[in-house]
Short mmCIF file of C-alpha atoms and ligand atoms in Angstrom, two decimals:
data_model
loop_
_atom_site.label_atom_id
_atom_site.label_comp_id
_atom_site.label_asym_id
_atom_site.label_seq_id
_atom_site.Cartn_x
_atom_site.Cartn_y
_atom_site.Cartn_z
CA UNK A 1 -6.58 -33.75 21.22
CA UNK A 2 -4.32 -31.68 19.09
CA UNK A 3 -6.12 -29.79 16.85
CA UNK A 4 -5.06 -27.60 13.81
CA UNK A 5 -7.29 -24.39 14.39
CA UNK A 6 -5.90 -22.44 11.67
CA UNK A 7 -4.95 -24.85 9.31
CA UNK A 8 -7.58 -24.19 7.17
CA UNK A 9 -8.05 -20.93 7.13
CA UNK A 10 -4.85 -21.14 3.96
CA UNK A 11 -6.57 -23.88 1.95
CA UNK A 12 -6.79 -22.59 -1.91
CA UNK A 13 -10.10 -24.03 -2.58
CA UNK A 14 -13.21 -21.75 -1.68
CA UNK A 15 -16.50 -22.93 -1.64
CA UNK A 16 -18.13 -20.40 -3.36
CA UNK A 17 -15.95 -21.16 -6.40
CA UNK A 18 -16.12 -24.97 -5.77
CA UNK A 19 -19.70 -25.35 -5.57
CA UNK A 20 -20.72 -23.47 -8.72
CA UNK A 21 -18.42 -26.00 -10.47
CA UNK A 22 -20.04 -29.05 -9.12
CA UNK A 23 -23.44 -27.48 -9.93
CA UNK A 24 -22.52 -26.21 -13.81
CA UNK A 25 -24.33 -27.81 -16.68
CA UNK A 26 -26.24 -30.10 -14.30
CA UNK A 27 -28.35 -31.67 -16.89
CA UNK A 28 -30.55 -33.95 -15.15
CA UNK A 29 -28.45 -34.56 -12.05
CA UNK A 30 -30.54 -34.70 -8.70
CA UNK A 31 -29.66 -32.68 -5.46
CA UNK A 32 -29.49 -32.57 -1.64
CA UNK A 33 -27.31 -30.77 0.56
CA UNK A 34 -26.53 -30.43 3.97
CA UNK A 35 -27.67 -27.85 6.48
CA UNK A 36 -26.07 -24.48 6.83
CA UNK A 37 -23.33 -23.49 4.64
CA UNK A 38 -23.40 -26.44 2.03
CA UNK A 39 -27.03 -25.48 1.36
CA UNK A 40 -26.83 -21.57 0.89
CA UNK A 41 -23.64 -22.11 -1.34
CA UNK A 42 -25.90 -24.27 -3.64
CA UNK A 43 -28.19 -21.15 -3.46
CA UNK A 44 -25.49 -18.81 -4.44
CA UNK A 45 -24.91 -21.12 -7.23
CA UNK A 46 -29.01 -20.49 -8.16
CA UNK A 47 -32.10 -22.03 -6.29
CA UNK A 48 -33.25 -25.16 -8.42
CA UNK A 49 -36.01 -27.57 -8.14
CA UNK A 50 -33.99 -30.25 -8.36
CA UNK A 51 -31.97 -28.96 -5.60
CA UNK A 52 -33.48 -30.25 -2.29
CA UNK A 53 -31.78 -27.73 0.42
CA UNK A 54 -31.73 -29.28 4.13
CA UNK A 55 -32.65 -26.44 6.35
CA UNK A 56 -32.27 -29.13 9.43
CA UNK A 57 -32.42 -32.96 9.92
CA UNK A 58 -28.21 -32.70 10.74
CA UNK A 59 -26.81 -36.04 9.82
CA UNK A 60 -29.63 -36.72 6.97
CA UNK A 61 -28.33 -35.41 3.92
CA UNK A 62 -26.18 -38.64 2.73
CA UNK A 63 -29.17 -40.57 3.32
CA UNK A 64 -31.47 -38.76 1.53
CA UNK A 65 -29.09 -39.07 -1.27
CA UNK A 66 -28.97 -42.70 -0.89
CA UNK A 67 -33.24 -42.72 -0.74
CA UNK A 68 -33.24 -40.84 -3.65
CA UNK A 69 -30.65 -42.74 -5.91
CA UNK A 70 -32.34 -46.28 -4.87
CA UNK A 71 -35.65 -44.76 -6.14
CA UNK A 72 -34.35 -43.01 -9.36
CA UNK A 73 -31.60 -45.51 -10.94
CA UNK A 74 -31.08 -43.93 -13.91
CA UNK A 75 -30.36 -40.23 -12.54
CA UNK A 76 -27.13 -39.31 -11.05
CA UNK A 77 -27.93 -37.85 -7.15
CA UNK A 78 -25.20 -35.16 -5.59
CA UNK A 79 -24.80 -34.70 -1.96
CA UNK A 80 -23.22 -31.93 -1.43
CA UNK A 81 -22.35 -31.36 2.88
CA UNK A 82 -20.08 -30.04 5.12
CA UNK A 83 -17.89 -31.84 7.55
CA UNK A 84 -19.73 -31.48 10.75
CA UNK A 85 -23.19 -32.32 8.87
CA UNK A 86 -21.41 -35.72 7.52
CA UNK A 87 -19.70 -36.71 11.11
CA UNK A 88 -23.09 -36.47 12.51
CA UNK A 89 -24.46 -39.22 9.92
CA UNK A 90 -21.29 -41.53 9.75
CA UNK A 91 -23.52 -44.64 9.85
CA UNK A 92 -24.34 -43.27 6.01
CA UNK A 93 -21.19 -44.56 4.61
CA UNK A 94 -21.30 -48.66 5.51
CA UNK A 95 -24.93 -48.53 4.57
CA UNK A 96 -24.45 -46.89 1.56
CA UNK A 97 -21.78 -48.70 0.90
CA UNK A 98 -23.50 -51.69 1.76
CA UNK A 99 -26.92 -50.68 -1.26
CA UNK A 100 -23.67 -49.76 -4.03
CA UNK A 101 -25.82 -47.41 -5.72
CA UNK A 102 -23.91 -46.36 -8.75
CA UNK A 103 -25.43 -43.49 -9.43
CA UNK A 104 -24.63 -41.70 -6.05
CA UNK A 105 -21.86 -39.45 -5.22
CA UNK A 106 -21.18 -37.85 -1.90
CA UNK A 107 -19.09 -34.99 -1.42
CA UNK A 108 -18.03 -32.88 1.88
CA UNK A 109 -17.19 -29.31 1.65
CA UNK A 110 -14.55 -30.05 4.01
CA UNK A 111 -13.51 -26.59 6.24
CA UNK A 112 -12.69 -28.63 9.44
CA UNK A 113 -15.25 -26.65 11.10
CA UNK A 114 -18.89 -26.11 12.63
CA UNK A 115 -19.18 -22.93 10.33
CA UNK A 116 -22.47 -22.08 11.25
CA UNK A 117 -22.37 -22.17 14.99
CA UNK A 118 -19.56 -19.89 15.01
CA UNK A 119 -16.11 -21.87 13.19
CA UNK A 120 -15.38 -24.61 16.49
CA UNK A 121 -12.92 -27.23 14.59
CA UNK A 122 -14.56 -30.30 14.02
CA UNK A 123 -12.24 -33.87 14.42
CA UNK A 124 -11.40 -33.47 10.86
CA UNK A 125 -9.09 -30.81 12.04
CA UNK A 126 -7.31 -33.13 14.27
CA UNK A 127 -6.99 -36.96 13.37
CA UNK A 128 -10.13 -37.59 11.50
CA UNK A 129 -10.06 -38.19 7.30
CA UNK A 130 -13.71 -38.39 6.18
CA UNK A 131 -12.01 -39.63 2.87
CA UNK A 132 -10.25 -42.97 4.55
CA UNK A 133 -13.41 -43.43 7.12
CA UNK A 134 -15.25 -43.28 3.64
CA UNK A 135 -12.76 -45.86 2.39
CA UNK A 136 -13.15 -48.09 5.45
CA UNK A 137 -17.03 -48.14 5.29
CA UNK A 138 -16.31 -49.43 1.99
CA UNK A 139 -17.14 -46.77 -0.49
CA UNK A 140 -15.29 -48.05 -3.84
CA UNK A 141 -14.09 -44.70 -4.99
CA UNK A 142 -13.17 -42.09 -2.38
CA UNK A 143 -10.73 -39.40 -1.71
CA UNK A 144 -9.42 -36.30 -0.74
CA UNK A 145 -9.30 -33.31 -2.30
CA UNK A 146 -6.76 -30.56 -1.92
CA UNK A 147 -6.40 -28.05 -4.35
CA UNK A 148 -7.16 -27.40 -8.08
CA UNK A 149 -5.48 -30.41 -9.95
CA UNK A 150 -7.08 -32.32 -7.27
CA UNK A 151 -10.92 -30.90 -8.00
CA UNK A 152 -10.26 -31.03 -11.98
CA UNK A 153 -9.53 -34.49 -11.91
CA UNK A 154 -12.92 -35.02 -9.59
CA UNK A 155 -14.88 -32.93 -11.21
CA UNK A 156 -16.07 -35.41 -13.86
CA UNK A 157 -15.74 -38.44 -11.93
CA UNK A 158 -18.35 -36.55 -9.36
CA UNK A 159 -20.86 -36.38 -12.21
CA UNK A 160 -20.56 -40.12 -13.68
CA UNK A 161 -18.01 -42.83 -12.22
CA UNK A 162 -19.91 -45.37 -11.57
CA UNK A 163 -20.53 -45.16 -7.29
CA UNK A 164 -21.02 -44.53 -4.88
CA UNK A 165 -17.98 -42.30 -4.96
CA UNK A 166 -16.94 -39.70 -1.98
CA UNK A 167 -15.09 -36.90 -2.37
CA UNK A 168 -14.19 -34.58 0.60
CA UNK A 169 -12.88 -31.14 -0.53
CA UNK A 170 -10.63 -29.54 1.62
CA UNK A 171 -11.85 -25.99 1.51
CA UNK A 172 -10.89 -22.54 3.12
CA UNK A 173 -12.80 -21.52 6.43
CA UNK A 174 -14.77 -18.45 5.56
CA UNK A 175 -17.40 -16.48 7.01
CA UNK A 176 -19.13 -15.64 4.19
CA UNK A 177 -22.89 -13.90 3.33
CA UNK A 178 -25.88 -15.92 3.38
CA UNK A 179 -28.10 -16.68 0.50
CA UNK A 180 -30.70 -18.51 1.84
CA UNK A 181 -33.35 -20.91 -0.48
CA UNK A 182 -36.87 -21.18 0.32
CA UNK A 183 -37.52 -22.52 3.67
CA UNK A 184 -41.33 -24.24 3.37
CA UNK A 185 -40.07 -27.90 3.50
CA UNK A 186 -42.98 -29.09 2.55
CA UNK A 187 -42.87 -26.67 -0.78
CA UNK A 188 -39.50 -27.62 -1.38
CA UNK A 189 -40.46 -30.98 -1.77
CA UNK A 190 -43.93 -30.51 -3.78
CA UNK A 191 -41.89 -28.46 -6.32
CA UNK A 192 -38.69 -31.64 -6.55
CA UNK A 193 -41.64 -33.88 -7.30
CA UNK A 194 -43.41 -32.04 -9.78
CA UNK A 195 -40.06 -31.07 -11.57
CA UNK A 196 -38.96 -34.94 -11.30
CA UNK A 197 -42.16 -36.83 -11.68
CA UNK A 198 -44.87 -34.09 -13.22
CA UNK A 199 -47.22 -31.79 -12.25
CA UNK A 200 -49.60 -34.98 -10.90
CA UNK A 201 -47.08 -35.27 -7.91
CA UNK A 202 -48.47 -33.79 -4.64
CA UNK B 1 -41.07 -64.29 -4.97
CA UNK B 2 -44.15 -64.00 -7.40
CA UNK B 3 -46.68 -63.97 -4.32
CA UNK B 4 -47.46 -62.07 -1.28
CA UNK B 5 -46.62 -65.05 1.87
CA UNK B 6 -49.89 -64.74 3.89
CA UNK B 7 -49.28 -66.80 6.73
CA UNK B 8 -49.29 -65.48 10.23
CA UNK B 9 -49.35 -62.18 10.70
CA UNK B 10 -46.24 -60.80 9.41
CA UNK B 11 -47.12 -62.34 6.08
CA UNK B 12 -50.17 -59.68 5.87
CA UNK B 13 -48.13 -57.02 7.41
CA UNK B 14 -45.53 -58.15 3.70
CA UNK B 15 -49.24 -58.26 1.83
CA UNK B 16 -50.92 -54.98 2.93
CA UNK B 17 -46.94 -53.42 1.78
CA UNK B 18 -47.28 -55.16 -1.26
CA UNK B 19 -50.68 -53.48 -1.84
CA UNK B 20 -49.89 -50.35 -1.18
CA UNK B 21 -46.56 -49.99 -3.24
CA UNK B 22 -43.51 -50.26 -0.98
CA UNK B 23 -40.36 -50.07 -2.68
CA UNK B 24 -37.53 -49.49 0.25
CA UNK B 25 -37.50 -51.49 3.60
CA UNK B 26 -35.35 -50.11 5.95
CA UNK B 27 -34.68 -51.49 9.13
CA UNK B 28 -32.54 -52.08 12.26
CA UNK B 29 -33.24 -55.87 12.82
CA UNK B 30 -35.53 -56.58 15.64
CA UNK B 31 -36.47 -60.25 16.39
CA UNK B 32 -40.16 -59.94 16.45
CA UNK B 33 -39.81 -58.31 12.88
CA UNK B 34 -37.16 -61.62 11.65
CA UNK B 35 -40.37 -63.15 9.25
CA UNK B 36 -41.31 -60.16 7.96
CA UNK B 37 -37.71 -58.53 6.87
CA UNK B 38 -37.03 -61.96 5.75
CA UNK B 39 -40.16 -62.11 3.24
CA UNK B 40 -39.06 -58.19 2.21
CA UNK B 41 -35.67 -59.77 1.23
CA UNK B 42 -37.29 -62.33 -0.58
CA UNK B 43 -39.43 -59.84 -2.50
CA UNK B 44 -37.78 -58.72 -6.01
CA UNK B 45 -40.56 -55.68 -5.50
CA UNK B 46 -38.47 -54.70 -2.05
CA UNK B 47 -35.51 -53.25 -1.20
CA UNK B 48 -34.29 -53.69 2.07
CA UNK B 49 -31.77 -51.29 3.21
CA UNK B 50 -30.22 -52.44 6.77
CA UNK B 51 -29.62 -49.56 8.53
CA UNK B 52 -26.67 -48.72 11.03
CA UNK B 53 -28.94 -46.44 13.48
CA UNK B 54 -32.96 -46.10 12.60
CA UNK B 55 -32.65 -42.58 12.41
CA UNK B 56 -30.84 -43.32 9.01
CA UNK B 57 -34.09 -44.69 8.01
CA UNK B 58 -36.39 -41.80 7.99
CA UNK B 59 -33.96 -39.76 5.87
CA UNK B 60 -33.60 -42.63 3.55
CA UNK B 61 -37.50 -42.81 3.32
CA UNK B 62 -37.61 -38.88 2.56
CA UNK B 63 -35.03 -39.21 -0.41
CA UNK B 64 -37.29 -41.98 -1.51
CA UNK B 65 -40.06 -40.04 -1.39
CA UNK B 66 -38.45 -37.17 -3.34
CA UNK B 67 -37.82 -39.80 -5.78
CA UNK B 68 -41.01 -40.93 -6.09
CA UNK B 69 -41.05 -44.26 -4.11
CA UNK B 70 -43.01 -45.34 -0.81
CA UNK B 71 -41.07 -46.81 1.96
CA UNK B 72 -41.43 -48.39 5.97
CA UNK B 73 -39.06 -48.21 8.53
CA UNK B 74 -39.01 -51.26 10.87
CA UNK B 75 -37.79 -51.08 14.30
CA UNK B 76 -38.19 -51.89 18.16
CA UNK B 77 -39.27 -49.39 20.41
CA UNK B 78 -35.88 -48.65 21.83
CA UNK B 79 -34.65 -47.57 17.89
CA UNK B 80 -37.93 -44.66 17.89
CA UNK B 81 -35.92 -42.61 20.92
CA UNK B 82 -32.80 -43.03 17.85
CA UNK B 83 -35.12 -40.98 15.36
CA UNK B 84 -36.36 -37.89 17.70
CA UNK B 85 -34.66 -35.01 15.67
CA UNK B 86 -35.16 -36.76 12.53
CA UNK B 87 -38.97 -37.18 12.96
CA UNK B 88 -38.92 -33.17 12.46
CA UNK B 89 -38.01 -33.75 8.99
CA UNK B 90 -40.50 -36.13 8.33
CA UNK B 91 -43.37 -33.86 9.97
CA UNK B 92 -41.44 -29.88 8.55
CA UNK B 93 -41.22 -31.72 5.33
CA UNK B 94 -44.63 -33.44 4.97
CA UNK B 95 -42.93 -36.53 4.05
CA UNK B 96 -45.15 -40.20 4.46
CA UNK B 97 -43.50 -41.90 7.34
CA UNK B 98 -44.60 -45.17 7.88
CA UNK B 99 -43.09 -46.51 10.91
CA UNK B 100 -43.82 -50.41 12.13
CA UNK B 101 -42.27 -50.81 15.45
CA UNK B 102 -41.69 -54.29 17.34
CA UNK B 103 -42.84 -53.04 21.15
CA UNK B 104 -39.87 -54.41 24.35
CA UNK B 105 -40.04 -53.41 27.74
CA UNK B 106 -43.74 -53.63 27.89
CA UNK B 107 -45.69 -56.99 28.46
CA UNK B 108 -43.17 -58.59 31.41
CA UNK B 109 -40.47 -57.44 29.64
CA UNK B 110 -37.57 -59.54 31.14
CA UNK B 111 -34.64 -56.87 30.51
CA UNK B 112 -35.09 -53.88 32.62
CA UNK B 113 -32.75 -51.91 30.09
CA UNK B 114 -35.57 -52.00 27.46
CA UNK B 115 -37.94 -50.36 29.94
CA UNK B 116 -37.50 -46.83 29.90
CA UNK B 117 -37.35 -46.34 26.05
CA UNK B 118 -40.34 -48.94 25.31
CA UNK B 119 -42.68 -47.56 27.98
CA UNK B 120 -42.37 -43.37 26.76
CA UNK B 121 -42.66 -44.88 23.12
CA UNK B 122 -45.68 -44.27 22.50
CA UNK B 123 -45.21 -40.60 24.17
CA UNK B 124 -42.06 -39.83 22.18
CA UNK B 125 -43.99 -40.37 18.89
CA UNK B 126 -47.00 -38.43 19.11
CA UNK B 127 -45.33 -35.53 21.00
CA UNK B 128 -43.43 -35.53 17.60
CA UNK B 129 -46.05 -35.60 15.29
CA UNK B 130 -46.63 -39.00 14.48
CA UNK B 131 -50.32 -40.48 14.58
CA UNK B 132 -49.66 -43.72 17.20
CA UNK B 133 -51.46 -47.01 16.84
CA UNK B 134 -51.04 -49.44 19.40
CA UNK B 135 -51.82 -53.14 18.34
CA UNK B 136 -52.02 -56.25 20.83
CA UNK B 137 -54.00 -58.68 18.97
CA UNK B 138 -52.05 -60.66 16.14
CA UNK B 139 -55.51 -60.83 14.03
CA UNK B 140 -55.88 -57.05 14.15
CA UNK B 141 -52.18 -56.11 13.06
CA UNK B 142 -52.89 -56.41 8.95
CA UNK B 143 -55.49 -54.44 9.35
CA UNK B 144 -54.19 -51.74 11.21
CA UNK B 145 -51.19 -51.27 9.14
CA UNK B 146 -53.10 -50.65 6.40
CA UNK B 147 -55.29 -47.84 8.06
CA UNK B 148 -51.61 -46.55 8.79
CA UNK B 149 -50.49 -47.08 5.68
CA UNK B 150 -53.82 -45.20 4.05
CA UNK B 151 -53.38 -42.19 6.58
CA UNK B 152 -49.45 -42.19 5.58
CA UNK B 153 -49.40 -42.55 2.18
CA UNK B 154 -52.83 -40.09 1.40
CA UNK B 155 -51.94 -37.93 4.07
CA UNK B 156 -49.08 -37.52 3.75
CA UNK B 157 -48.08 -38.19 7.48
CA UNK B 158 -46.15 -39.67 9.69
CA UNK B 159 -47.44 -42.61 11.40
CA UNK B 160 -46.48 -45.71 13.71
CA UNK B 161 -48.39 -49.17 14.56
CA UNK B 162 -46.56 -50.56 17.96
CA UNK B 163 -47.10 -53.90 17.75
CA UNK B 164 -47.13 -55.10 21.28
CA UNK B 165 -45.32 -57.50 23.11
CA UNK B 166 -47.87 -59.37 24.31
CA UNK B 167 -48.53 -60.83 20.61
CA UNK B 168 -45.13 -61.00 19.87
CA UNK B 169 -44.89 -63.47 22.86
CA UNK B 170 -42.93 -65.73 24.63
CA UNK B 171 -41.55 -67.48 21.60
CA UNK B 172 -39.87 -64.82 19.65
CA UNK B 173 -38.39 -63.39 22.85
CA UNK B 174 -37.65 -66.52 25.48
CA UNK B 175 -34.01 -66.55 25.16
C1 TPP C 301 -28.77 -32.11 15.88
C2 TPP C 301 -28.15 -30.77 15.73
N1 TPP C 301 -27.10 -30.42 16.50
C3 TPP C 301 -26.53 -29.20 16.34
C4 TPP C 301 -27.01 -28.31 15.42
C5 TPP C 301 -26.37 -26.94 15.26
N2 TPP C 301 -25.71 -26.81 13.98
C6 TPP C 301 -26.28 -26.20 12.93
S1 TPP C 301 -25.28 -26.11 11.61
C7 TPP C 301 -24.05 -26.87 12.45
C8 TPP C 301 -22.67 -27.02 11.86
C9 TPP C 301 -22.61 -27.63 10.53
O1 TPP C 301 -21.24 -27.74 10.25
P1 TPP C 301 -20.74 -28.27 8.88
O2 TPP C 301 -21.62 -29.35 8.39
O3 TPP C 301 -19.29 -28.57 8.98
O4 TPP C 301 -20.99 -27.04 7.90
P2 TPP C 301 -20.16 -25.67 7.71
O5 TPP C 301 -21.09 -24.58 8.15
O6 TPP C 301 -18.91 -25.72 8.52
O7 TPP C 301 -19.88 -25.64 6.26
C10 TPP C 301 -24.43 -27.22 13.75
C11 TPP C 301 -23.56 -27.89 14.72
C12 TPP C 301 -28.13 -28.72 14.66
N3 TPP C 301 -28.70 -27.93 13.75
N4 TPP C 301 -28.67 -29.94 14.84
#
């Protein structure tokens, strides 16, 4: 299969300026992001409580989401994942389209590669469009995002269309440092539940 | 539905969930679990979530959790070798995974497809962390899920109750 290896190594958007954006006055939103990249650029952004970072579980972190927004109606829940993380997990999309959670959005940091492993494309650098597979599984609002009109026009949507919307961000390939969140999984869920439901939660 | 449906035992396995606060039901139909996802359905208490793989289940059930509700996962045997990477989040995590899984290729199983993933079952589970309670009397199934339940949801752990084909018997599965 033809694949466009370099392609994105030009795309404007960069995920360390993207992510920041999607995380800014976050209010009361609810978090989860994929393994590898997508979860230490949430750290860059500052470690949260109501971020929970995936440190494995490839292929969970839309799910989660979904978990998470069927338990709490009335918060808005961000996954925030990379492209390699969501093809893993396709399955996601028809179910979650299939719940309609409107409080959910999905979005996929979209650098057309397994950045973590060492940058091998992923099929979104050939054929594959998360946004129309998205689209297909039924997701009411989803799309892709090139460059900055594209991201200031999804910014707010992200934070309160009603969903589940999907958004996958075409961003640059980078190798960039690591800024890593705390890796005791069973801490990082102790301290979401007492920041979302009080100190009684174990 | 205003009342837990007793009858038979997949209307206590629906009671004992009632009692101990399930919100999400998430499942991969099997046929020997038809009554019981169909009285979940029924129950403005439950929400079912059909799943496309079962794997999809036990990160559904950990969002839950972070959200504050309890959940099951439903499945036949052959769906628990679908969750083997995910049951590391479960167990890493500490999340409650309850897990209530339909047993094929077991009790003169008549497909011999079904018979490598149903007989390492109960294997695959507890070599992934996951206490492993294996039922084959209808009477003792309620009762059993709720120890399950108890460990799970107290624990928390991860936990399954393999109901086994010889209850689910001939009728459910003599196509
Ligand atoms: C089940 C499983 N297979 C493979 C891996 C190895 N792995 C870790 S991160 C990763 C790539 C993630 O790529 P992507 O989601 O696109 O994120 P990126 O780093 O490119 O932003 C892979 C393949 C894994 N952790 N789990």
């Amino acid at each position: 299969m033809e694949m466009e290896s370099a392609r994105s190594e030009q795309y404007p958007l960069r995920r360390r300026e993207v992510v920041p954006r999607l995380l800014a006055e976050r209010g009361d939103l609810l978090v989860v992001t994929g393994l590898g990249a997508p979860s230490w650029d949430a750290t860059a952004a500052g470690d949260h409580p109501l971020t929970f970072p995936l440190w494995g579980a490839m292929g969970a972190a839309a799910m989660m989401g979904l978990g998470l927004a069927l338990a709490q109606p009335k918060r808005r829940v961000l996954v925030i994942t990379g492209d390699g993380e969501m093809l893993m997990g396709l399955g996601a999309l028809p179910t979650i389209a299939a719940q309609a959670p409107k409080n959910l959005a999905v979005v996929v940091l979209d650098n057309e590669r397994y950045g973590e492993t060492g940058m091998q494309t992923t099929h979104t650098a050939g054929p594959a469009d998360l946004a129309a597979i998205a689209v297909g599984a039924g997701i009411p609002v989803a799309a892709d995002i090139f460059d900055e009109d594209g991201l200031a026009d999804a910014l707010p949507r992200i934070r309160s269309e009603p969903g589940p919307v999907f958004f996958n961000i075409k961003i640059r390939a980078e190798d960039l440092p690591l800024a890593l969140p705390p890796k005791d999984g069973a801490y990082l869920k102790t301290r979401f539940r007492a920041a979302l439901l009080g100190p009684g939660a174990d | 539905m205003e009342h837990a449906e007793t009858t038979g035992w997949p209307g206590q396995i629906h009671a004992a969930l009632r009692e101990h606060e399930v919100r999400q039901v998430a499942y991969v139909p099997d046929a020997g679990h038809r009554e019981l996802i169909a009285m979940c359905e029924r129950d403005a208490a439950m929400t079912g979530v059909t799943l496309t793989t079962e794997e999809e289940g036990i990160a559904l059930l950990g969002g839950a959790w972070l959200g504050g509700q309890r959940g099951v996962l439903l499945m036949q045997s052959s769906g628990v070798g679908n969750c083997v990477n995910m049951l590391s989040l479960a167990r890493t995590c500490g999340f409650p995974l309850l897990m209530l899984v339909t047993m094929r290729g077991q009790w003169g199983e008549f497909n011999p497809w079904q018979v490598p993933m149903g007989q390492a079952t109960p294997e695959v589970l507890r070599l992934s962390g996951a206490i492993v309670f294996e039922v084959d009397k209808a009477d003792e199934i309620a009762e059993t899920v709720n120890a399950a339940a108890r460990m799970v949801f107290n624990g928390p752990s991860s936990a399954a109750v393999l109901i086994s084909q010889r209850v689910l018997g001939a009728k459910t599965f003599g196509r």
